[in-house]
Coordinates of C-alpha atoms and ligand atoms in Angstrom, one line a residue:
M1 CA 118.9 145.1 124.8
S2 CA 117.5 148.4 123.7
F3 CA 114.4 149.0 121.7
P4 CA 113.6 152.0 119.6
A5 CA 111.9 154.8 121.5
N6 CA 110.9 156.5 118.3
R7 CA 108.3 154.5 116.5
P8 CA 106.7 156.2 113.6
R9 CA 104.5 153.2 113.2
R10 CA 102.5 154.2 116.3
L11 CA 100.6 156.8 114.3
R12 CA 100.1 154.5 111.3
A13 CA 98.4 151.8 113.4
T14 CA 94.8 152.7 112.7
P15 CA 92.8 154.4 109.9
V16 CA 91.7 157.1 112.4
W17 CA 95.3 157.9 113.3
R18 CA 96.4 157.9 109.7
K19 CA 93.6 160.3 108.7
M20 CA 94.3 162.6 111.7
V21 CA 98.0 163.0 110.9
A22 CA 97.6 163.1 107.1
E23 CA 99.5 166.1 105.8
T24 CA 97.8 166.3 102.4
E25 CA 94.2 165.8 101.4
L26 CA 92.8 165.6 97.9
D27 CA 89.7 167.7 97.4
A28 CA 87.5 167.7 94.3
A29 CA 87.3 171.5 94.7
D30 CA 90.9 171.7 93.4
F31 CA 90.1 169.8 90.1
V32 CA 89.7 171.3 86.7
Y33 CA 88.2 169.0 84.0
P34 CA 89.5 169.3 80.4
L35 CA 86.8 168.9 77.7
F36 CA 87.0 168.8 73.9
V37 CA 84.3 170.6 71.9
V38 CA 83.3 169.5 68.4
P39 CA 80.7 171.0 66.0
G40 CA 77.3 169.4 65.7
A41 CA 74.7 168.0 68.1
G42 CA 74.4 164.8 70.0
I43 CA 78.0 163.7 69.4
A44 CA 80.1 161.9 71.9
R45 CA 83.0 160.5 69.9
P46 CA 85.4 158.4 72.1
V47 CA 89.1 159.3 71.8
A48 CA 90.8 155.9 71.2
S49 CA 94.0 156.7 73.0
M50 CA 92.2 158.1 76.0
P51 CA 89.7 155.6 77.3
G52 CA 86.9 157.4 79.1
V53 CA 87.4 160.6 77.2
A54 CA 85.3 161.8 74.3
Q55 CA 85.0 164.7 71.9
L56 CA 81.7 166.3 72.7
A57 CA 79.2 168.4 70.8
I58 CA 77.9 171.3 72.9
D59 CA 74.7 169.6 74.1
R60 CA 76.7 166.6 75.3
L61 CA 79.4 168.7 76.7
V62 CA 76.9 170.6 78.9
E63 CA 75.6 167.2 80.2
E64 CA 79.1 166.0 81.0
A65 CA 80.1 169.2 82.6
G66 CA 76.9 169.1 84.7
R67 CA 77.7 165.6 85.8
A68 CA 81.2 166.7 86.9
H69 CA 79.9 169.8 88.6
E70 CA 77.3 167.7 90.5
L71 CA 80.2 165.6 91.9
G72 CA 81.9 168.7 93.2
V73 CA 84.3 169.6 90.3
P74 CA 84.2 173.5 90.2
A75 CA 85.7 174.1 86.8
V76 CA 86.2 172.9 83.2
I77 CA 88.8 174.0 80.6
L78 CA 87.7 173.9 77.0
F79 CA 89.5 173.0 73.9
G80 CA 87.9 173.5 70.5
V81 CA 88.3 171.0 67.7
P82 CA 86.8 172.6 64.6
D83 CA 86.3 170.8 61.2
D84 CA 87.8 173.7 59.2
K85 CA 91.3 174.9 59.9
D86 CA 93.4 177.5 58.2
P87 CA 96.9 178.9 58.4
E88 CA 95.8 181.7 60.8
G89 CA 93.7 179.6 63.0
S90 CA 90.8 181.9 62.5
A91 CA 88.3 179.4 64.1
G92 CA 90.2 180.0 67.3
W93 CA 89.5 183.7 67.6
A94 CA 86.1 184.0 66.0
D95 CA 83.3 185.3 68.3
D96 CA 81.1 182.5 67.1
G97 CA 83.8 179.8 67.4
L98 CA 83.3 176.5 69.3
V99 CA 84.8 177.7 72.5
P100 CA 82.7 180.9 72.8
E101 CA 79.5 179.0 71.8
A102 CA 80.3 176.3 74.3
T103 CA 81.1 178.8 77.0
R104 CA 77.8 180.6 76.5
A105 CA 75.9 177.3 76.6
L106 CA 77.7 176.2 79.8
K107 CA 77.2 179.6 81.6
A108 CA 73.5 179.5 80.7
A109 CA 72.9 176.0 81.9
L110 CA 75.4 175.9 84.8
P111 CA 76.1 179.4 86.0
E112 CA 78.0 178.3 89.1
L113 CA 80.5 176.2 87.0
Q114 CA 83.7 178.0 86.2
V115 CA 84.6 177.9 82.5
W116 CA 88.2 178.3 81.5
A117 CA 89.2 178.7 77.9
D118 CA 92.5 177.4 76.7
V119 CA 94.1 179.9 74.4
C120 CA 96.3 178.5 71.6
L121 CA 96.2 178.3 67.9
C122 CA 97.3 174.7 67.4
E123 CA 93.9 173.2 67.4
Y124 CA 92.8 175.7 64.8
T125 CA 95.7 176.0 62.4
S126 CA 96.0 173.8 59.3
H127 CA 99.7 173.3 60.0
G128 CA 99.1 172.4 63.7
H129 CA 101.6 174.8 65.2
C130 CA 100.8 177.1 68.1
G131 CA 101.4 180.3 66.2
L132 CA 101.5 181.9 62.8
L133 CA 104.2 180.8 60.4
D134 CA 106.6 183.2 58.7
A135 CA 107.7 182.8 55.1
A136 CA 110.4 180.4 56.1
G137 CA 107.9 178.2 58.0
R138 CA 109.0 179.3 61.5
V139 CA 106.6 180.2 64.2
D140 CA 106.5 184.0 64.2
N141 CA 106.2 185.0 67.8
D142 CA 105.2 188.7 67.5
A143 CA 102.8 188.2 64.7
T144 CA 101.0 185.6 66.8
L145 CA 100.4 187.8 69.9
P146 CA 97.5 189.9 68.5
L147 CA 95.7 186.7 67.5
L148 CA 96.1 185.1 70.9
A149 CA 94.9 188.4 72.5
R150 CA 91.9 188.4 70.1
A151 CA 91.0 184.8 71.1
A152 CA 91.2 185.7 74.8
V153 CA 88.9 188.7 74.4
A154 CA 86.4 186.6 72.4
Y155 CA 86.4 184.0 75.2
A156 CA 86.0 186.6 77.9
R157 CA 83.2 188.2 76.0
A158 CA 81.4 184.9 75.8
G159 CA 81.6 184.6 79.6
A160 CA 84.8 182.6 80.3
D161 CA 85.8 182.9 83.9
A162 CA 89.5 182.6 83.1
V163 CA 91.6 182.3 80.0
A164 CA 94.6 179.9 79.9
P165 CA 97.2 180.6 77.2
S166 CA 99.1 177.4 76.4
D167 CA 101.0 178.5 73.3
M168 CA 104.3 179.5 74.9
M169 CA 104.9 182.6 72.8
D170 CA 107.1 185.2 74.5
G171 CA 105.2 188.1 75.8
R172 CA 101.7 186.6 75.3
I173 CA 100.6 187.2 78.9
G174 CA 101.3 190.9 78.7
A175 CA 99.6 191.1 75.3
I176 CA 96.5 189.2 76.5
R177 CA 96.3 191.2 79.8
A178 CA 96.5 194.5 77.8
A179 CA 93.8 193.4 75.4
L180 CA 91.5 192.1 78.1
D181 CA 91.9 195.3 80.1
G182 CA 91.3 197.4 77.0
A183 CA 88.1 195.5 76.2
G184 CA 86.6 195.9 79.7
F185 CA 87.7 192.5 81.1
A186 CA 90.2 193.7 83.7
A187 CA 88.6 191.3 86.2
T188 CA 89.2 188.2 84.0
P189 CA 92.1 186.1 85.4
I190 CA 94.8 184.6 83.3
V191 CA 96.0 181.1 84.1
A192 CA 99.3 181.0 82.4
Y193 CA 100.8 177.7 81.2
A194 CA 104.1 179.2 82.4
A195 CA 106.3 176.1 82.5
K196 CA 105.1 174.0 79.6
Y197 CA 107.6 171.4 78.4
A198 CA 108.0 170.0 74.9
S199 CA 106.7 166.6 76.2
A200 CA 106.0 163.3 74.6
F201 CA 103.2 162.9 77.2
Y202 CA 101.0 165.1 75.0
G203 CA 100.6 162.4 72.4
P204 CA 97.0 161.3 73.1
F205 CA 95.9 164.9 73.5
R206 CA 96.9 165.5 69.9
D207 CA 94.6 162.7 68.8
A208 CA 91.8 164.2 70.9
A209 CA 92.3 167.8 69.7
Q210 CA 93.6 166.8 66.2
S211 CA 96.4 169.2 66.8
A212 CA 99.6 167.3 66.0
P213 CA 102.0 169.6 64.1
A214 CA 102.0 168.8 60.3
F215 CA 105.8 169.1 60.3
G216 CA 108.5 169.5 62.8
D217 CA 107.9 169.7 66.5
R218 CA 107.2 172.2 69.3
K219 CA 110.8 172.3 70.7
G220 CA 111.3 175.8 69.3
Y221 CA 108.7 177.3 71.7
Q222 CA 107.9 174.7 74.5
M223 CA 110.6 174.1 77.2
D224 CA 113.4 171.6 77.2
P225 CA 112.6 168.8 79.7
A226 CA 116.2 169.2 81.0
N227 CA 115.7 172.6 82.4
A228 CA 114.4 173.7 85.8
E229 CA 116.0 177.2 86.4
E230 CA 114.5 178.2 83.1
A231 CA 111.1 177.2 84.4
L232 CA 111.5 179.6 87.2
R233 CA 112.5 182.4 84.8
E234 CA 109.4 181.6 82.7
V235 CA 107.2 181.8 85.7
A236 CA 108.8 185.1 86.8
L237 CA 108.1 186.6 83.4
D238 CA 104.5 185.5 83.3
L239 CA 103.8 186.9 86.8
D240 CA 105.5 190.1 85.8
E241 CA 103.2 190.4 82.8
G242 CA 100.1 189.8 84.8
A243 CA 99.5 186.1 85.3
D244 CA 97.2 185.2 88.2
V245 CA 97.8 181.5 88.3
V246 CA 100.9 179.8 86.9
M247 CA 100.8 176.3 85.5
V248 CA 103.4 173.5 85.3
K249 CA 102.8 170.9 82.6
P250 CA 103.0 167.9 82.5
A251 CA 102.6 167.3 86.2
G252 CA 103.9 163.8 87.3
P253 CA 107.3 163.9 85.6
Y254 CA 107.8 167.6 86.7
L255 CA 106.9 167.5 90.4
D256 CA 110.3 169.1 91.2
I257 CA 109.2 172.1 89.2
V258 CA 105.8 172.3 90.9
R259 CA 107.6 172.3 94.2
R260 CA 110.2 174.9 93.3
V261 CA 107.6 177.2 91.7
K262 CA 105.4 177.0 94.8
E263 CA 108.3 177.6 97.2
R264 CA 109.9 180.4 95.2
F265 CA 106.8 182.5 94.3
G266 CA 104.1 181.5 96.7
V267 CA 101.4 182.2 94.1
P268 CA 98.5 179.8 93.1
V269 CA 100.1 177.0 91.2
A270 CA 98.2 174.7 88.8
A271 CA 99.6 171.4 87.5
Y272 CA 98.3 169.6 84.4
Q273 CA 98.2 165.9 84.6
V274 CA 98.3 165.5 80.8
S275 CA 96.9 163.0 78.4
G276 CA 99.9 160.7 78.4
E277 CA 99.9 160.5 82.2
Y278 CA 96.2 159.6 82.1
S279 CA 96.5 157.1 79.3
L280 CA 99.4 155.2 80.8
I281 CA 97.3 154.6 83.9
Q282 CA 94.2 153.6 81.8
A283 CA 96.2 151.2 79.6
A284 CA 97.8 149.4 82.6
A285 CA 94.5 149.3 84.4
E286 CA 92.7 147.8 81.4
R287 CA 95.2 145.0 81.5
G288 CA 94.7 144.5 85.2
W289 CA 98.3 145.5 86.0
V290 CA 97.3 148.3 88.3
D291 CA 94.2 149.4 90.2
E292 CA 92.9 152.4 88.3
R293 CA 91.3 154.1 91.3
R294 CA 94.2 153.7 93.6
V295 CA 96.9 154.6 91.1
A296 CA 94.9 157.6 89.9
L297 CA 94.2 158.9 93.4
E298 CA 97.9 158.4 94.4
S299 CA 99.1 160.2 91.3
L300 CA 96.8 163.2 92.1
L301 CA 97.8 163.1 95.8
G302 CA 101.5 163.3 94.7
I303 CA 100.8 166.3 92.6
K304 CA 99.0 168.1 95.5
R305 CA 101.8 167.1 97.9
A306 CA 104.4 168.6 95.6
G307 CA 102.7 172.0 96.0
A308 CA 99.9 172.2 93.4
D309 CA 96.8 174.2 94.5
L310 CA 94.9 173.2 91.4
I311 CA 95.0 170.1 89.2
L312 CA 93.9 169.8 85.7
T313 CA 93.0 166.2 85.2
Y314 CA 90.9 163.9 82.9
F315 CA 90.2 161.9 86.1
A316 CA 88.3 164.9 87.6
P317 CA 84.7 163.5 87.8
R318 CA 85.8 160.0 88.5
A319 CA 88.3 161.1 91.2
A320 CA 85.6 163.3 92.7
A321 CA 83.2 160.4 92.9
W322 CA 85.9 158.2 94.4
L323 CA 86.7 160.8 97.1
K324 CA 83.0 161.0 97.9
E325 CA 82.8 157.3 98.4
G326 CA 85.8 157.4 100.6
A327 CA 89.1 156.2 99.4
Ligands
LIG1 C1 97.8 173.2 73.2 C2 97.8 172.2 74.3 C3 98.4 171.0 74.4 C4 98.0 170.4 75.6 C5 97.2 171.4 76.2 N1 97.1 172.5 75.4 C6 99.1 170.1 73.4 C7 100.4 170.5 72.9 O1 101.1 171.5 73.3 O2 100.8 169.9 71.9 C8 98.3 169.1 76.1 C9 97.4 168.5 77.1 C10 97.4 167.0 77.3 O3 98.3 166.3 76.8 O4 96.6 166.5 78.0 N2 99.0 173.9 72.9

């Protein structure tokens, strides 16, 4: 009778062994916390489809960001949700818009916290598309670029530590890089949403940011979930145009893309665990079907193991607290 000589279970036998041989470790220092800014003061309006997430007026946003920073979260990414929208999304590129104002307030109160500004028009346009529309109602790529560039410069001028274009127009990284350089912000990094898919997982975000398209969908500019090679081409283009970090979004259903981008390019990769991924976990946890903490941490660990250096997640402060307590 022969027994197995190779017994992987030997190194699984105790918590100490397991920790010593763990290949991947989650770290709050890799988290970026998405926040929604609304006009006014004292407002914290819960987003119904995202339990635990609220639209915040600037004073409350500074508190929430401070709480996250205290727990070890190094960065936030801001989305503006203005009351007034127009076809050009002018609230998105105004120097006194919500994101610049929030950025100034955050940098004044929490100078060590990194503030990233999402760059897109969909939260600011009356039609909810990510770019300007032409006469036929199609998103006009080239007419949109100067507005995105203008938004990025306004955010950099307000003190943003990085700008993160999420619009998926062709050529926007190059346009934004040139505009930033021309305005004296050559040192401001661009985090490019390089492989952003036309995903049903963005549903709850569109409640939070009030940015659902008024007609049609985003399939004409965001990527087809069927494609992986195309994601690599998108990443190559964005790097060529000057992206410093490339993002894959959503994260969980696209871990193969995260891995391939990391292996192919070896650059810093961010993955966005989007609203739908978050809300699915919350909904099941509320029913007692899964353990929120364990499922959230496992989902984040999976994203890290796939190759993400940075993770944008609505769990950021909670996950940071759980990691502190010891998982
Ligand atoms: C804006 C933008 C979206 C998200 C981030 N930036 C929504 C969209 O493209 O419709 C989604 C984030 C999330 O679902 O958490 N273009």
